[in-house]
Amino acid sequence: MYGLDINFLNDRPEYKNKKDIPKPASSGPSLEDPKPILIGAAAAVAVNGLVAGGWLYLNQVNTKLQADLDKLNGELSKLDAQVKNLEAIKEKTKTFKAEAKALATVFDQIKPWSALLGEFGSLVPSGVIITSIEQKEPKVSAPVPSKKSAKKGEKTETPAPSKPTATLSFAGTSDSYGQINDFLLLLQSSPFFQGEKTKLITAAKKPNPTRLELRESNSTLAPEIPELPPIVEYKIETNLSPLGASELLPQLKSKGAIGLVDRIETLTKKGVF
C-alpha cells in the first residue's frame, strides 16, 4: 500500500508570508577571506614590537640612570668624608680659639707688681711712707639667672655686673693729714686703681716712734734732746682697675713691664684681642 503525505502548511497564509520574507545579507567577515585575519595579526605584532621596543629603551635608560646614581652616590660619599673632615677642622679651630682666648684672658688680667710698685713710687708724695701692702682676691659669685617678664613672658637678660678685682690695703705713716689726702687723690686718678673704691679707712695722730740719740762727747753739759713731731698713721683701701693689660699698654710701658707688653702686642697682631 502507498502512504500519502500531504503538507498542508504550504496552504496556510501565515506560513506563506514567512517564506516570502527575504533573509538579511551578512556583513561580517567571511572565513573564506583571510585579509582581516592578516591585518589583525600584523597589528598585534606591531603593538607587541612597540611594547618590546619601549621596554628595551626604558631598560637602557634605567641602566644609565642607575649608573649615574651609583656615580653620584660615590661622589656623595667622598663629599661626606670631606664634610666630616671640615667639621673636625672646625671643631679643632674652635678649641684652639678658645684656648688662645683663655690664654689671652689670663695675660690681659695680669697687672705685674713691678708696674704697681712703679706706680706707687710715682704717686707717693714726699713725707708719706708705705709700711705694708695687703692684697685680697675677690670672691667669685654665682652668675645671676635671667628673669622672665611677668606680663609678656619674655626673658629679660640681667646686665652683667662689673668683674670683681683684687682689693689692696695700704698702711703707713705720714707727716700730716694733707699729705695723706694728696696721696688719696693721686690713687683715685691712677688708671691702675678704681677711683670710686679708693677710700681712707683710718687716719690718726700717734707719737713719733723715732728717738734721737746724741753721740758721746767730752762736754759735761747734757743738752736737751728735742722731741720729733707726731706722725699720722693711715690705712687706705682700693681696688685694682677692671681695665685689662691690653688697655693699659702705655702705662705698663712707662712702668717697665716690657715682658707683658710684648706678649699683649704679639697676641694683638695674631688677632686674639
CSV table of C-alpha atoms in Angstrom, one decimal:
chain,number,residue,atom,x,y,z
A,1,MET,CA,0.0,0.0,0.0
A,2,TYR,CA,1.2,3.5,-0.6
A,3,GLY,CA,1.2,6.2,2.0
A,4,LEU,CA,0.0,9.6,1.0
A,5,ASP,CA,1.9,12.5,2.7
A,6,ILE,CA,0.2,15.8,2.2
A,7,ASN,CA,1.8,19.0,3.6
A,8,PHE,CA,-1.0,21.4,4.4
A,9,LEU,CA,1.4,24.1,5.8
A,10,ASN,CA,2.1,25.5,2.5
A,11,ASP,CA,-1.5,26.2,2.1
A,12,ARG,CA,-1.7,28.3,5.3
A,13,PRO,CA,-1.5,32.1,4.7
A,14,GLU,CA,0.8,33.0,7.7
A,15,TYR,CA,3.4,30.4,6.6
A,16,LYS,CA,3.4,31.7,3.1
A,17,ASN,CA,4.2,35.2,4.4
A,18,LYS,CA,7.1,34.0,6.4
A,19,LYS,CA,8.6,32.2,3.4
A,20,ASP,CA,8.3,35.4,1.4
A,21,ILE,CA,10.5,37.5,3.9
A,22,PRO,CA,14.0,38.0,2.5
A,23,LYS,CA,17.0,36.9,4.6
A,24,PRO,CA,19.3,39.8,5.7
A,25,ALA,CA,22.7,39.9,4.0
A,26,SER,CA,25.6,39.0,6.3
A,27,SER,CA,28.0,42.0,6.9
A,28,GLY,CA,30.7,40.1,9.0
A,29,PRO,CA,33.9,38.8,7.6
A,30,SER,CA,33.8,35.7,5.8
A,31,LEU,CA,36.1,32.8,6.7
A,32,GLU,CA,36.9,32.4,3.1
A,33,ASP,CA,38.6,36.0,3.0
A,34,PRO,CA,42.0,35.9,5.0
A,35,LYS,CA,42.7,39.7,4.8
A,36,PRO,CA,41.1,40.7,8.1
A,37,ILE,CA,42.9,38.0,10.0
A,38,LEU,CA,46.2,39.0,8.5
A,39,ILE,CA,45.6,42.7,9.3
A,40,GLY,CA,44.8,41.8,12.9
A,41,ALA,CA,47.9,39.7,13.2
A,42,ALA,CA,50.0,42.4,11.8
A,43,ALA,CA,48.5,45.0,14.2
A,44,ALA,CA,49.1,42.6,17.1
A,45,VAL,CA,52.7,42.1,16.0
A,46,ALA,CA,53.2,45.8,15.6
A,47,VAL,CA,51.8,46.5,19.1
A,48,ASN,CA,54.0,43.8,20.6
A,49,GLY,CA,57.0,45.2,18.8
A,50,LEU,CA,56.3,48.7,20.1
A,51,VAL,CA,55.9,47.4,23.6
A,52,ALA,CA,59.1,45.4,23.4
A,53,GLY,CA,61.0,48.4,21.9
A,54,GLY,CA,59.7,50.7,24.6
A,55,TRP,CA,60.7,48.2,27.3
A,56,LEU,CA,64.2,47.9,25.8
A,57,TYR,CA,64.5,51.7,25.7
A,58,LEU,CA,63.3,52.1,29.2
A,59,ASN,CA,65.6,49.3,30.4
A,60,GLN,CA,68.6,51.1,28.7
A,61,VAL,CA,67.5,54.5,30.3
A,62,ASN,CA,67.1,52.8,33.7
A,63,THR,CA,70.5,51.2,33.4
A,64,LYS,CA,72.1,54.6,32.5
A,65,LEU,CA,70.3,56.3,35.4
A,66,GLN,CA,71.4,53.6,37.8
A,67,ALA,CA,75.0,54.1,36.6
A,68,ASP,CA,74.6,57.8,37.1
A,69,LEU,CA,73.1,57.3,40.5
A,70,ASP,CA,75.9,55.0,41.6
A,71,LYS,CA,78.4,57.6,40.4
A,72,LEU,CA,76.7,60.3,42.3
A,73,ASN,CA,76.5,58.2,45.4
A,74,GLY,CA,80.2,57.6,45.1
A,75,GLU,CA,80.9,61.4,44.8
A,76,LEU,CA,78.4,62.0,47.7
A,77,SER,CA,80.4,59.6,49.9
A,78,LYS,CA,83.6,61.5,49.1
A,79,LEU,CA,81.9,64.8,49.8
A,80,ASP,CA,80.5,63.4,53.1
A,81,ALA,CA,84.0,62.4,54.1
A,82,GLN,CA,85.3,65.9,53.2
A,83,VAL,CA,82.5,67.5,55.1
A,84,LYS,CA,83.4,65.4,58.2
A,85,ASN,CA,87.0,66.4,57.8
A,86,LEU,CA,85.9,70.1,57.6
A,87,GLU,CA,83.7,69.7,60.7
A,88,ALA,CA,86.6,68.1,62.5
A,89,ILE,CA,88.9,71.0,61.4
A,90,LYS,CA,86.2,73.5,62.6
A,91,GLU,CA,86.0,71.8,66.0
A,92,LYS,CA,89.8,71.9,66.3
A,93,THR,CA,89.8,75.6,65.3
A,94,LYS,CA,87.1,76.4,67.9
A,95,THR,CA,89.2,74.5,70.5
A,96,PHE,CA,92.4,76.4,69.5
A,97,LYS,CA,90.5,79.7,69.5
A,98,ALA,CA,89.0,79.0,72.9
A,99,GLU,CA,92.5,78.1,74.3
A,100,ALA,CA,94.0,81.2,72.7
A,101,LYS,CA,91.2,83.3,74.2
A,102,ALA,CA,91.7,81.8,77.6
A,103,LEU,CA,95.4,82.4,77.4
A,104,ALA,CA,94.8,85.9,76.3
A,105,THR,CA,92.4,86.5,79.1
A,106,VAL,CA,95.0,85.3,81.6
A,107,PHE,CA,97.6,87.7,80.2
A,108,ASP,CA,95.0,90.5,80.0
A,109,GLN,CA,94.2,90.2,83.7
A,110,ILE,CA,97.8,90.4,84.8
A,111,LYS,CA,98.9,93.6,86.5
A,112,PRO,CA,102.5,92.9,87.4
A,113,TRP,CA,103.7,94.1,90.8
A,114,SER,CA,106.7,95.7,89.1
A,115,ALA,CA,104.3,98.1,87.3
A,116,LEU,CA,102.3,98.6,90.5
A,117,LEU,CA,105.3,99.4,92.6
A,118,GLY,CA,106.5,101.8,89.9
A,119,GLU,CA,103.1,103.5,90.1
A,120,PHE,CA,103.4,103.7,93.9
A,121,GLY,CA,106.8,105.3,93.5
A,122,SER,CA,105.4,108.0,91.2
A,123,LEU,CA,102.3,108.7,93.3
A,124,VAL,CA,103.6,108.7,96.9
A,125,PRO,CA,104.1,112.3,98.0
A,126,SER,CA,107.1,113.4,100.0
A,127,GLY,CA,106.6,112.7,103.7
A,128,VAL,CA,104.3,109.6,103.1
A,129,ILE,CA,105.7,106.2,103.9
A,130,ILE,CA,104.1,102.9,103.0
A,131,THR,CA,104.9,100.3,105.6
A,132,SER,CA,102.7,97.4,104.4
A,133,ILE,CA,100.6,96.3,101.4
A,134,GLU,CA,97.9,93.6,101.6
A,135,GLN,CA,96.1,92.1,98.6
A,136,LYS,CA,92.8,90.2,98.9
A,137,GLU,CA,91.4,88.3,95.9
A,138,PRO,CA,87.7,88.8,95.1
A,139,LYS,CA,85.1,86.2,95.9
A,140,VAL,CA,83.7,84.5,92.8
A,141,SER,CA,79.9,84.8,92.9
A,142,ALA,CA,77.5,82.5,91.0
A,143,PRO,CA,76.0,84.0,87.8
A,144,VAL,CA,72.6,85.6,88.1
A,145,PRO,CA,70.0,83.7,86.1
A,146,SER,CA,67.9,85.6,83.5
A,147,LYS,CA,64.4,86.7,84.7
A,148,LYS,CA,61.1,86.4,82.9
A,149,SER,CA,58.8,89.3,82.4
A,150,ALA,CA,55.5,88.8,84.3
A,151,LYS,CA,53.5,90.5,81.5
A,152,LYS,CA,54.8,89.1,78.3
A,153,GLY,CA,56.6,86.0,79.5
A,154,GLU,CA,59.7,87.0,77.7
A,155,LYS,CA,63.2,86.5,79.1
A,156,THR,CA,65.0,89.7,80.0
A,157,GLU,CA,68.7,89.4,80.3
A,158,THR,CA,70.1,90.8,83.6
A,159,PRO,CA,73.0,93.2,82.8
A,160,ALA,CA,76.3,91.6,83.8
A,161,PRO,CA,77.9,93.2,86.8
A,162,SER,CA,81.5,94.5,86.5
A,163,LYS,CA,84.1,91.9,87.1
A,164,PRO,CA,85.4,92.0,90.7
A,165,THR,CA,89.0,92.8,91.1
A,166,ALA,CA,91.5,92.3,93.9
A,167,THR,CA,91.4,94.7,96.9
A,168,LEU,CA,94.6,96.4,98.1
A,169,SER,CA,95.1,97.9,101.5
A,170,PHE,CA,98.0,100.4,102.2
A,171,ALA,CA,99.2,101.1,105.7
A,172,GLY,CA,101.9,103.5,106.7
A,173,THR,CA,102.7,106.9,108.2
A,174,SER,CA,102.7,110.5,107.1
A,175,ASP,CA,103.9,113.8,108.4
A,176,SER,CA,100.4,115.4,108.0
A,177,TYR,CA,96.8,114.8,107.1
A,178,GLY,CA,97.3,116.9,104.0
A,179,GLN,CA,99.9,114.6,102.6
A,180,ILE,CA,97.6,111.6,103.1
A,181,ASN,CA,94.8,113.5,101.3
A,182,ASP,CA,97.2,114.2,98.4
A,183,PHE,CA,98.1,110.5,98.2
A,184,LEU,CA,94.4,109.5,98.2
A,185,LEU,CA,93.6,111.9,95.4
A,186,LEU,CA,96.6,110.6,93.3
A,187,LEU,CA,95.4,107.0,93.8
A,188,GLN,CA,91.9,107.9,92.7
A,189,SER,CA,93.2,109.4,89.5
A,190,SER,CA,95.5,106.4,88.7
A,191,PRO,CA,94.4,104.1,85.8
A,192,PHE,CA,95.7,101.1,87.8
A,193,PHE,CA,93.0,101.6,90.5
A,194,GLN,CA,89.3,102.2,90.8
A,195,GLY,CA,88.8,105.8,91.9
A,196,GLU,CA,85.3,105.3,93.3
A,197,LYS,CA,86.5,102.4,95.5
A,198,THR,CA,89.6,104.2,96.8
A,199,LYS,CA,88.9,105.5,100.3
A,200,LEU,CA,90.6,106.4,103.5
A,201,ILE,CA,89.9,103.8,106.2
A,202,THR,CA,91.7,105.3,109.2
A,203,ALA,CA,94.0,108.2,110.0
A,204,ALA,CA,95.1,109.1,113.5
A,205,LYS,CA,98.0,111.0,115.1
A,206,LYS,CA,100.5,109.0,117.0
A,207,PRO,CA,103.7,109.9,118.9
A,208,ASN,CA,106.7,109.7,116.7
A,209,PRO,CA,108.4,106.4,117.5
A,210,THR,CA,111.7,107.7,116.2
A,211,ARG,CA,114.1,108.7,119.0
A,212,LEU,CA,117.1,110.9,118.7
A,213,GLU,CA,120.4,109.9,120.3
A,214,LEU,CA,123.4,112.1,120.9
A,215,ARG,CA,126.9,111.0,120.2
A,216,GLU,CA,129.3,110.7,123.1
A,217,SER,CA,131.1,114.0,123.8
A,218,ASN,CA,133.6,115.3,126.5
A,219,SER,CA,131.2,118.1,127.4
A,220,THR,CA,129.9,118.0,130.9
A,221,LEU,CA,126.7,119.7,129.9
A,222,ALA,CA,123.9,117.5,128.8
A,223,PRO,CA,121.9,119.2,126.1
A,224,GLU,CA,118.2,118.7,125.8
A,225,ILE,CA,117.2,116.2,123.1
A,226,PRO,CA,114.3,117.6,121.1
A,227,GLU,CA,111.2,115.5,120.6
A,228,LEU,CA,110.1,114.8,117.0
A,229,PRO,CA,106.7,116.0,115.9
A,230,PRO,CA,103.9,113.4,115.9
A,231,ILE,CA,103.1,111.3,112.9
A,232,VAL,CA,99.8,110.3,111.3
A,233,GLU,CA,99.1,106.6,110.8
A,234,TYR,CA,96.8,105.8,108.0
A,235,LYS,CA,95.2,103.0,106.1
A,236,ILE,CA,93.9,103.3,102.6
A,237,GLU,CA,91.8,100.7,100.7
A,238,THR,CA,91.3,100.5,97.0
A,239,ASN,CA,90.6,98.0,94.2
A,240,LEU,CA,92.6,97.2,91.1
A,241,SER,CA,91.2,98.7,87.9
A,242,PRO,CA,89.0,96.3,85.8
A,243,LEU,CA,90.8,97.6,82.7
A,244,GLY,CA,92.8,94.8,81.0
A,245,ALA,CA,96.5,94.9,80.3
A,246,SER,CA,95.7,95.4,76.6
A,247,GLU,CA,94.0,98.7,77.6
A,248,LEU,CA,97.0,99.8,79.8
A,249,LEU,CA,99.8,99.3,77.4
A,250,PRO,CA,101.2,102.9,77.6
A,251,GLN,CA,101.2,102.9,81.4
A,252,LEU,CA,102.7,99.4,81.5
A,253,LYS,CA,105.5,100.5,79.1
A,254,SER,CA,106.2,103.6,81.2
A,255,LYS,CA,106.5,101.4,84.4
A,256,GLY,CA,108.9,98.9,82.8
A,257,ALA,CA,106.6,95.9,82.3
A,258,ILE,CA,108.1,95.1,78.9
A,259,GLY,CA,107.6,91.4,79.0
A,260,LEU,CA,103.8,91.6,79.5
A,261,VAL,CA,103.6,94.4,76.9
A,262,ASP,CA,105.4,92.2,74.3
A,263,ARG,CA,103.1,89.3,74.9
A,264,ILE,CA,100.0,91.5,74.6
A,265,GLU,CA,101.3,93.1,71.4
A,266,THR,CA,102.0,89.7,69.9
A,267,LEU,CA,98.5,88.4,70.7
A,268,THR,CA,97.0,91.6,69.2
A,269,LYS,CA,98.9,91.0,66.0
A,270,LYS,CA,97.5,87.5,65.8
A,271,GLY,CA,94.0,88.8,66.2
A,272,VAL,CA,93.3,87.4,69.7
A,273,PHE,CA,92.4,90.8,71.1
